[in-house]
Amino acid sequence: MKNLKIPSNIAISDSGFIFHPSNGETFTVNSIGGEIIKLLKEDKSFEEICSFIVDEYDVDEKTINKDLGDFLNQLKNLNIIKEI
């Protein structure tokens, strides 16, 4: 997966509330989703995010690769993140 970036117009709170100003949509992510968003804001790569989650949670690398890929694809489809 290419580098991912959160556009500057997307508002994200520390509690995981996401606001997309161009269409007015709002979303909420759970605590792990919030951590992933935080890591994306820090320009972490897919591999770095996977490593962080494997280290912090009881999950195997194969599972997190699939689940993280699915989550990031959902964020891309909602125009919350973009590949650069």
Tab-separated table of N, CA and C in Angstrom, residues 3-83:
chain	number	residue	atom	x	y	z
A	3	ASN	N	1.934	5.306	0.480
A	3	ASN	CA	1.825	6.181	1.646
A	3	ASN	C	0.428	6.777	1.690
A	4	LEU	N	-0.096	6.894	2.883
A	4	LEU	CA	-1.444	7.403	3.073
A	4	LEU	C	-1.397	8.715	3.829
A	5	LYS	N	-2.306	9.615	3.493
A	5	LYS	CA	-2.330	10.950	4.097
A	5	LYS	C	-3.768	11.320	4.401
A	6	ILE	N	-3.966	11.970	5.519
A	6	ILE	CA	-5.272	12.512	5.854
A	6	ILE	C	-5.301	13.947	5.339
A	7	PRO	N	-6.232	14.274	4.445
A	7	PRO	CA	-6.300	15.651	3.936
A	7	PRO	C	-6.483	16.650	5.082
A	8	SER	N	-5.937	17.825	4.917
A	8	SER	CA	-5.947	18.825	5.987
A	8	SER	C	-7.347	19.319	6.326
A	9	ASN	N	-8.310	19.168	5.414
A	9	ASN	CA	-9.665	19.654	5.702
A	9	ASN	C	-10.487	18.658	6.528
A	10	ILE	N	-9.979	17.462	6.769
A	10	ILE	CA	-10.683	16.467	7.563
A	10	ILE	C	-10.414	16.751	9.044
A	11	ALA	N	-11.485	16.927	9.811
A	11	ALA	CA	-11.359	17.211	11.245
A	11	ALA	C	-11.511	15.910	12.023
A	12	ILE	N	-10.555	15.649	12.908
A	12	ILE	CA	-10.569	14.426	13.699
A	12	ILE	C	-10.294	14.787	15.158
A	13	SER	N	-11.214	14.387	16.030
A	13	SER	CA	-11.028	14.670	17.456
A	13	SER	C	-10.242	13.536	18.107
A	14	ASP	N	-9.751	13.801	19.303
A	14	ASP	CA	-9.017	12.784	20.053
A	14	ASP	C	-9.899	11.601	20.438
A	15	SER	N	-11.212	11.807	20.476
A	15	SER	CA	-12.133	10.739	20.858
A	15	SER	C	-12.530	9.847	19.679
A	16	GLY	N	-12.032	10.154	18.466
A	16	GLY	CA	-12.327	9.326	17.305
A	16	GLY	C	-13.484	9.818	16.458
A	17	PHE	N	-13.940	11.033	16.695
A	17	PHE	CA	-14.998	11.640	15.888
A	17	PHE	C	-14.365	12.267	14.659
A	18	ILE	N	-14.886	11.930	13.488
A	18	ILE	CA	-14.329	12.417	12.220
A	18	ILE	C	-15.400	13.226	11.498
A	19	PHE	N	-15.033	14.410	11.028
A	19	PHE	CA	-15.945	15.273	10.276
A	19	PHE	C	-15.350	15.555	8.909
A	20	HIS	N	-16.137	15.283	7.877
A	20	HIS	CA	-15.719	15.549	6.496
A	20	HIS	C	-16.471	16.801	6.038
A	21	PRO	N	-15.815	17.975	6.030
A	21	PRO	CA	-16.512	19.233	5.776
A	21	PRO	C	-17.071	19.400	4.366
A	22	SER	N	-16.497	18.741	3.380
A	22	SER	CA	-16.982	18.956	2.020
A	22	SER	C	-18.347	18.327	1.767
A	23	ASN	N	-18.698	17.290	2.551
A	23	ASN	CA	-20.018	16.696	2.359
A	23	ASN	C	-20.836	16.650	3.650
A	24	GLY	N	-20.261	17.108	4.758
A	24	GLY	CA	-20.980	17.182	6.020
A	24	GLY	C	-21.118	15.867	6.761
A	25	GLU	N	-20.517	14.808	6.255
A	25	GLU	CA	-20.643	13.510	6.898
A	25	GLU	C	-19.771	13.436	8.143
A	26	THR	N	-20.241	12.657	9.109
A	26	THR	CA	-19.483	12.412	10.321
A	26	THR	C	-19.345	10.908	10.531
A	27	PHE	N	-18.275	10.523	11.187
A	27	PHE	CA	-17.982	9.124	11.465
A	27	PHE	C	-17.367	9.046	12.852
A	28	THR	N	-17.449	7.866	13.432
A	28	THR	CA	-16.798	7.620	14.712
A	28	THR	C	-16.029	6.312	14.607
A	29	VAL	N	-14.807	6.304	15.098
A	29	VAL	CA	-14.004	5.080	15.119
A	29	VAL	C	-13.767	4.674	16.569
A	30	ASN	N	-13.532	3.378	16.776
A	30	ASN	CA	-13.248	2.891	18.126
A	30	ASN	C	-11.819	3.266	18.518
A	31	SER	N	-11.398	2.811	19.694
A	31	SER	CA	-10.088	3.240	20.207
A	31	SER	C	-8.932	2.787	19.315
A	32	ILE	N	-9.012	1.579	18.774
A	32	ILE	CA	-7.938	1.120	17.882
A	32	ILE	C	-7.972	1.923	16.583
A	33	GLY	N	-9.163	2.184	16.066
A	33	GLY	CA	-9.279	3.032	14.884
A	33	GLY	C	-8.703	4.410	15.136
A	34	GLY	N	-8.931	4.936	16.344
A	34	GLY	CA	-8.363	6.231	16.710
A	34	GLY	C	-6.844	6.204	16.747
A	35	GLU	N	-6.292	5.100	17.250
A	35	GLU	CA	-4.834	4.967	17.265
A	35	GLU	C	-4.283	4.900	15.843
A	36	ILE	N	-4.983	4.200	14.962
A	36	ILE	CA	-4.547	4.107	13.565
A	36	ILE	C	-4.581	5.484	12.927
A	37	ILE	N	-5.646	6.233	13.168
A	37	ILE	CA	-5.746	7.601	12.631
A	37	ILE	C	-4.588	8.455	13.148
A	38	LYS	N	-4.305	8.342	14.439
A	38	LYS	CA	-3.192	9.103	15.031
A	38	LYS	C	-1.875	8.748	14.348
A	39	LEU	N	-1.648	7.461	14.103
A	39	LEU	CA	-0.418	7.038	13.438
A	39	LEU	C	-0.359	7.538	11.997
A	40	LEU	N	-1.500	7.569	11.321
A	40	LEU	CA	-1.534	8.124	9.964
A	40	LEU	C	-1.185	9.613	9.981
A	41	LYS	N	-1.681	10.334	10.992
A	41	LYS	CA	-1.356	11.757	11.117
A	41	LYS	C	0.137	11.964	11.330
A	42	GLU	N	0.794	10.956	11.941
A	42	GLU	CA	2.241	11.014	12.173
A	42	GLU	C	3.020	10.485	10.977
A	43	ASP	N	2.333	10.277	9.850
A	43	ASP	CA	2.930	9.796	8.594
A	43	ASP	C	3.578	8.420	8.723
A	44	LYS	N	3.001	7.567	9.571
A	44	LYS	CA	3.511	6.201	9.706
A	44	LYS	C	3.060	5.379	8.503
A	45	SER	N	3.892	4.442	8.098
A	45	SER	CA	3.580	3.578	6.956
A	45	SER	C	2.652	2.444	7.394
A	46	PHE	N	2.101	1.742	6.423
A	46	PHE	CA	1.261	0.577	6.684
A	46	PHE	C	2.014	-0.418	7.553
A	47	GLU	N	3.256	-0.679	7.212
A	47	GLU	CA	4.069	-1.645	7.949
A	47	GLU	C	4.315	-1.187	9.390
A	48	GLU	N	4.573	0.114	9.572
A	48	GLU	CA	4.792	0.646	10.913
A	48	GLU	C	3.533	0.545	11.763
A	49	ILE	N	2.385	0.797	11.153
A	49	ILE	CA	1.123	0.697	11.883
A	49	ILE	C	0.858	-0.757	12.264
A	50	CYS	N	1.086	-1.680	11.336
A	50	CYS	CA	0.920	-3.110	11.633
A	50	CYS	C	1.808	-3.522	12.796
A	51	SER	N	3.060	-3.132	12.761
A	51	SER	CA	3.995	-3.482	13.828
A	51	SER	C	3.533	-2.936	15.171
A	52	PHE	N	3.055	-1.699	15.183
A	52	PHE	CA	2.570	-1.091	16.416
A	52	PHE	C	1.414	-1.901	16.990
A	53	ILE	N	0.452	-2.253	16.148
A	53	ILE	CA	-0.731	-2.972	16.630
A	53	ILE	C	-0.367	-4.372	17.105
A	54	VAL	N	0.516	-5.057	16.381
A	54	VAL	CA	0.956	-6.393	16.807
A	54	VAL	C	1.645	-6.303	18.169
A	55	ASP	N	2.448	-5.262	18.372
A	55	ASP	CA	3.154	-5.089	19.641
A	55	ASP	C	2.213	-4.728	20.799
A	56	GLU	N	1.180	-3.952	20.520
A	56	GLU	CA	0.303	-3.434	21.567
A	56	GLU	C	-0.878	-4.352	21.902
A	57	TYR	N	-1.313	-5.167	20.939
A	57	TYR	CA	-2.519	-5.969	21.122
A	57	TYR	C	-2.230	-7.440	20.854
A	58	ASP	N	-3.091	-8.286	21.345
A	58	ASP	CA	-2.945	-9.728	21.167
A	58	ASP	C	-3.526	-10.129	19.812
A	59	VAL	N	-2.772	-9.875	18.763
A	59	VAL	CA	-3.225	-10.174	17.398
A	59	VAL	C	-2.017	-10.614	16.576
A	60	ASP	N	-2.258	-11.552	15.668
A	60	ASP	CA	-1.151	-12.003	14.822
A	60	ASP	C	-1.025	-11.109	13.597
A	61	GLU	N	0.157	-11.154	13.002
A	61	GLU	CA	0.476	-10.262	11.887
A	61	GLU	C	-0.427	-10.492	10.672
A	62	LYS	N	-0.765	-11.737	10.383
A	62	LYS	CA	-1.627	-12.042	9.233
A	62	LYS	C	-3.003	-11.403	9.403
A	63	THR	N	-3.556	-11.511	10.597
A	63	THR	CA	-4.879	-10.934	10.868
A	63	THR	C	-4.843	-9.421	10.752
A	64	ILE	N	-3.841	-8.785	11.361
A	64	ILE	CA	-3.810	-7.325	11.331
A	64	ILE	C	-3.540	-6.804	9.921
A	65	ASN	N	-2.745	-7.517	9.136
A	65	ASN	CA	-2.526	-7.083	7.752
A	65	ASN	C	-3.849	-7.011	6.993
A	66	LYS	N	-4.685	-8.033	7.151
A	66	LYS	CA	-5.971	-8.058	6.460
A	66	LYS	C	-6.912	-6.997	7.029
A	67	ASP	N	-7.045	-6.987	8.364
A	67	ASP	CA	-7.986	-6.060	8.992
A	67	ASP	C	-7.590	-4.605	8.786
A	68	LEU	N	-6.302	-4.304	8.895
A	68	LEU	CA	-5.852	-2.933	8.670
A	68	LEU	C	-6.070	-2.537	7.213
A	69	GLY	N	-5.768	-3.439	6.297
A	69	GLY	CA	-6.012	-3.157	4.883
A	69	GLY	C	-7.476	-2.861	4.616
A	70	ASP	N	-8.373	-3.657	5.213
A	70	ASP	CA	-9.814	-3.429	5.051
A	70	ASP	C	-10.229	-2.073	5.624
A	71	PHE	N	-9.718	-1.749	6.820
A	71	PHE	CA	-10.056	-0.481	7.469
A	71	PHE	C	-9.571	0.704	6.636
A	72	LEU	N	-8.338	0.627	6.165
A	72	LEU	CA	-7.793	1.727	5.363
A	72	LEU	C	-8.536	1.864	4.041
A	73	ASN	N	-8.953	0.758	3.445
A	73	ASN	CA	-9.755	0.835	2.214
A	73	ASN	C	-11.096	1.513	2.477
A	74	GLN	N	-11.705	1.242	3.626
A	74	GLN	CA	-12.948	1.921	3.980
A	74	GLN	C	-12.713	3.421	4.127
A	75	LEU	N	-11.630	3.797	4.793
A	75	LEU	CA	-11.322	5.222	4.942
A	75	LEU	C	-11.072	5.879	3.589
A	76	LYS	N	-10.398	5.168	2.679
A	76	LYS	CA	-10.165	5.709	1.328
A	76	LYS	C	-11.484	5.884	0.592
A	77	ASN	N	-12.368	4.892	0.684
A	77	ASN	CA	-13.659	4.967	-0.001
A	77	ASN	C	-14.517	6.111	0.521
A	78	LEU	N	-14.320	6.479	1.785
A	78	LEU	CA	-15.061	7.600	2.386
A	78	LEU	C	-14.331	8.930	2.190
A	79	ASN	N	-13.208	8.900	1.482
A	79	ASN	CA	-12.373	10.086	1.228
A	79	ASN	C	-11.837	10.718	2.503
A	80	ILE	N	-11.580	9.870	3.516
A	80	ILE	CA	-10.979	10.349	4.756
A	80	ILE	C	-9.453	10.296	4.667
A	81	ILE	N	-8.945	9.371	3.871
A	81	ILE	CA	-7.505	9.316	3.602
A	81	ILE	C	-7.303	9.210	2.102
A	82	LYS	N	-6.108	9.587	1.680
A	82	LYS	CA	-5.739	9.505	0.261
A	82	LYS	C	-4.375	8.864	0.141
A	83	GLU	N	-4.164	8.117	-0.945
A	83	GLU	CA	-2.847	7.585	-1.240
A	83	GLU	C	-2.035	8.673	-1.907
